[in-house]
Amino acid sequence: MRDQSPTTSPPQFEDALGRAWREQRAAVLATLARRLGDLGLAEDAVQEAFAAAATSWSQNGVPERPGAWLTTTAWRKALDGLRKDRFPVERDAQPFPSSETSAVDSRLHADPADTSVDDDVLSLVLTCCHPALSSEAQVALTLRHVAGLSDRQIAARFLVSEPTMSKRLVRARAKIRAARIAFDLPDRTRLHERLSEVHAVVYLVFTEGYLASDDGPAVRLELCEEALWLCRQLHRLVADDAETTGLLALVLLHSARSTARQDGAGRLVPYDEQDRTLWDLSLVDEAKALLARTGHERPGTYQLQAAIALMHAVAPSMNAVPWSRVARLYKALLRATPSPVVAVNQAVAVGRADGPGAGLQALRPVLSDDTMANYLPLHAAHADLLCRAGRVEEAAAAWRAAAALAVNPQHAAELLRRARAATSLAP
Amino acid sequence: MKYMLLLANAPDARDDSASRPPHGVDDGVIEDWAEYTLALRDAGVLVGGHALHGHETATAVSVRSGKRLLVDGPFADTKEHLIGYYIIDVPDLDAALDWAARVPNVRTGTIEVRPVQPGSDAATVLASGAAPDAT
C-alpha cells in the first residue's frame, strides 16, 4: 500500500482507510490506552485520528505505514486535547462510510498470517475483560473497544437505550481509570488464569447472538460474527492455548449451522430437522483441523464441547451420530464442570445411544433437582425421550411445560408445535 | 497508586479464630497478621493500617436540620462489618488484588479494594493551601 501521489483516487484511499480501521484500529487504541491510562481519552483520540486520515489520505496519499501514522496522529490529538483541556468527553462517531456489514464480512476472512497487532490487542482484550468489571461491562467494553462497534450498535444488540449503554460504558471506563486497571499483559501464569475470563465473555457474546435471551429476533447473526472474529483474534495471539483453540473450534462449528437454523420466515429449525446440506463445511473442516492439533490430555470444557459439536457436524444424519462416543464426551464434560445442564445433555446422548429408557433413567436425578424446574431444555429433553418411549401424552405435557418457559416467542411456538405433533400420535 | 484494603467479616465469623482482627487476639492467629503486615512492609508497599474494635462498639453520628443524631451501631446495616484497613502503594489494581487475596481474614471475610484519590491525603490538602488555616 504505497502511494504518496497527491492524486490518490477516492476508492483507493477509502479502501486503505477501511483496512486500517478493521485491522489496526484496536492496536492503535491499545497503544494509546496504555500510554494515556485512559480508555475514553484513547478512543476519542483514535476517532479523531481516523477523521484526520479521511482528509489527509485523500489529499496527500496513503502513508507507507498507516498504523504508525494513525498512532502518531492519535497521540498528538490526545496531547492537544489534554493541553487545551477541552477534550470531548464522549462521542459516538463512525469515522468513515464503509458499510458495517462488509466490514464484518472481511474481518471474518482476515489474513491470519498478519500478526502485527498481537500483544497490544490481547492486552486491550484482557483489560476489557478484567474480572474487576461486571460481566455485562466486560461484554460491552469488548464490543465497543476491541470489535469497534458504536454505543448505538451495542445498545441495539442488548436492547437497551443508547444513553443507558453509553452510561454503562462511561462508568466502566471510569473504573478502569480510577482503579488503575493495567493495560499491560499479565505474566504467563496470570494470563492463562485470565484467558478463561476472556473465553467466557467471547462465548457469552456468541450465545447471546445464537439464541437471544430476550424477545427480539431469535438469532442475531452480527453478534455471532463479532464473537467469531474475537475468537480468531484471540487464537492468533495465543495459538498454543488449547482452550482458546477449543473455543474457536466450538464457535466455528456452531456458526457452520447458522444458515440451517432458521427457515425463510426466520423461524428456528430444530437441530434434528435441519437440512444438513446447508451447513458450512468449510467452517467444519477448519474446526476439525484445529481440534486435531490440540492435545488430548485432560481436555478443557471448550475442547470437549467442540469435540461433541464435531461429532454432530461430520455425521451425515442424526442417526449416524456416534451417540455412545458423544455420551462418553458428555461424561468427561460432566467431570470437568459438574452441572445439571450438562447432565441433561448427557441423558439425551445416552437416550440416543442406549434407547429412550436408558435416557429417562439418566435424566431422573436432574428431574428431581428442584433448582432445575425452570430449565427449559430439561423439559424439552424429557419430552423427546418420553415421545420416543411411546409415552406421547406425557411427552405433550412436557413440551407444553417447556413452551411455558420459553422467553423467545418463536422458540415457544416451535415447542407448542411439537406438543401438538406428539398429541396427534396418541392412539 | 494507593489503595485502601477494607477488611470486612461477617458478624458470626468473629468467633472464628482464623478471621479475628489483629489486636486482642490471644490464640496465635495474631502471628498471621504480623506476618502479613511484615510482608507488606518488606515489599515496600505498606502505607498504613489499623484494626478496629467490634461493630458493637460503634456509634453513628449525623446532623440533620442542625440537630445532632446519635445511633448505637455501625452506619450501615450490612451483612459484613469493617474490622480494619490497610493502605498500600502498588503499581496497579492487579497488584492490589494480589495483596488483598493474602489478607489473613480473606478466607472467611471479604476484602474491598478501593483506589485512593491521588493527592487527597490530609497532609497534601493542608500543604496545598486549600484549607482555610493552612497558612
PDB file of C-alpha atoms in Angstrom, chain B residues 72-123:
ATOM      1  CA  ASP B  72     -25.774   2.986  68.593  1.00  0.00           C
ATOM      2  CA  GLY B  73     -24.123   0.802  65.979  1.00  0.00           C
ATOM      3  CA  PRO B  74     -22.288   0.982  62.639  1.00  0.00           C
ATOM      4  CA  PHE B  75     -23.552   3.295  59.867  1.00  0.00           C
ATOM      5  CA  ALA B  76     -24.554   0.569  57.521  1.00  0.00           C
ATOM      6  CA  ASP B  77     -26.724  -2.400  58.294  1.00  0.00           C
ATOM      7  CA  THR B  78     -24.772  -4.808  56.147  1.00  0.00           C
ATOM      8  CA  LYS B  79     -24.023  -8.478  56.457  1.00  0.00           C
ATOM      9  CA  GLU B  80     -20.330  -7.786  56.904  1.00  0.00           C
ATOM     10  CA  HIS B  81     -18.639  -5.401  59.283  1.00  0.00           C
ATOM     11  CA  LEU B  82     -15.480  -3.402  58.953  1.00  0.00           C
ATOM     12  CA  ILE B  83     -12.754  -4.855  61.188  1.00  0.00           C
ATOM     13  CA  GLY B  84      -9.787  -2.825  59.978  1.00  0.00           C
ATOM     14  CA  TYR B  85      -7.931  -1.483  56.972  1.00  0.00           C
ATOM     15  CA  TYR B  86      -4.578  -1.255  55.265  1.00  0.00           C
ATOM     16  CA  ILE B  87      -3.402   1.377  52.834  1.00  0.00           C
ATOM     17  CA  ILE B  88      -0.879   0.082  50.335  1.00  0.00           C
ATOM     18  CA  ASP B  89       1.011   1.726  47.481  1.00  0.00           C
ATOM     19  CA  VAL B  90       1.379  -0.528  44.423  1.00  0.00           C
ATOM     20  CA  PRO B  91       1.601  -0.030  40.640  1.00  0.00           C
ATOM     21  CA  ASP B  92      -1.899  -1.122  39.621  1.00  0.00           C
ATOM     22  CA  LEU B  93      -5.137  -2.855  40.577  1.00  0.00           C
ATOM     23  CA  ASP B  94      -3.843  -6.346  39.838  1.00  0.00           C
ATOM     24  CA  ALA B  95      -1.017  -5.859  42.334  1.00  0.00           C
ATOM     25  CA  ALA B  96      -3.505  -4.574  44.934  1.00  0.00           C
ATOM     26  CA  LEU B  97      -5.806  -7.543  44.315  1.00  0.00           C
ATOM     27  CA  ASP B  98      -2.877  -9.927  44.792  1.00  0.00           C
ATOM     28  CA  TRP B  99      -2.153  -8.387  48.221  1.00  0.00           C
ATOM     29  CA  ALA B 100      -5.849  -8.424  49.124  1.00  0.00           C
ATOM     30  CA  ALA B 101      -6.022 -12.138  48.393  1.00  0.00           C
ATOM     31  CA  ARG B 102      -3.370 -12.719  51.088  1.00  0.00           C
ATOM     32  CA  VAL B 103      -5.019 -10.827  53.967  1.00  0.00           C
ATOM     33  CA  PRO B 104      -5.474 -13.309  56.862  1.00  0.00           C
ATOM     34  CA  ASN B 105      -9.277 -12.972  57.093  1.00  0.00           C
ATOM     35  CA  VAL B 106      -9.816 -13.366  53.335  1.00  0.00           C
ATOM     36  CA  ARG B 107     -10.954 -16.982  53.656  1.00  0.00           C
ATOM     37  CA  THR B 108     -13.908 -16.104  55.864  1.00  0.00           C
ATOM     38  CA  GLY B 109     -14.440 -12.412  55.242  1.00  0.00           C
ATOM     39  CA  THR B 110     -14.202 -10.091  52.269  1.00  0.00           C
ATOM     40  CA  ILE B 111     -11.600  -7.506  51.340  1.00  0.00           C
ATOM     41  CA  GLU B 112     -12.857  -4.453  49.490  1.00  0.00           C
ATOM     42  CA  VAL B 113     -10.167  -2.840  47.396  1.00  0.00           C
ATOM     43  CA  ARG B 114     -10.711   0.884  46.821  1.00  0.00           C
ATOM     44  CA  PRO B 115      -8.403   3.208  44.912  1.00  0.00           C
ATOM     45  CA  VAL B 116      -7.395   6.239  46.992  1.00  0.00           C
ATOM     46  CA  GLN B 117      -7.865   9.574  45.212  1.00  0.00           C
ATOM     47  CA  PRO B 118      -4.433  10.906  44.324  1.00  0.00           C
ATOM     48  CA  GLY B 119      -3.417  13.999  46.290  1.00  0.00           C
ATOM     49  CA  SER B 120      -6.294  13.595  48.717  1.00  0.00           C
ATOM     50  CA  ASP B 121      -4.412  12.741  51.889  1.00  0.00           C
ATOM     51  CA  ALA B 122      -4.845  15.280  54.680  1.00  0.00           C
ATOM     52  CA  ALA B 123      -1.216  16.419  54.717  1.00  0.00           C
TER      53      ALA B 123
END
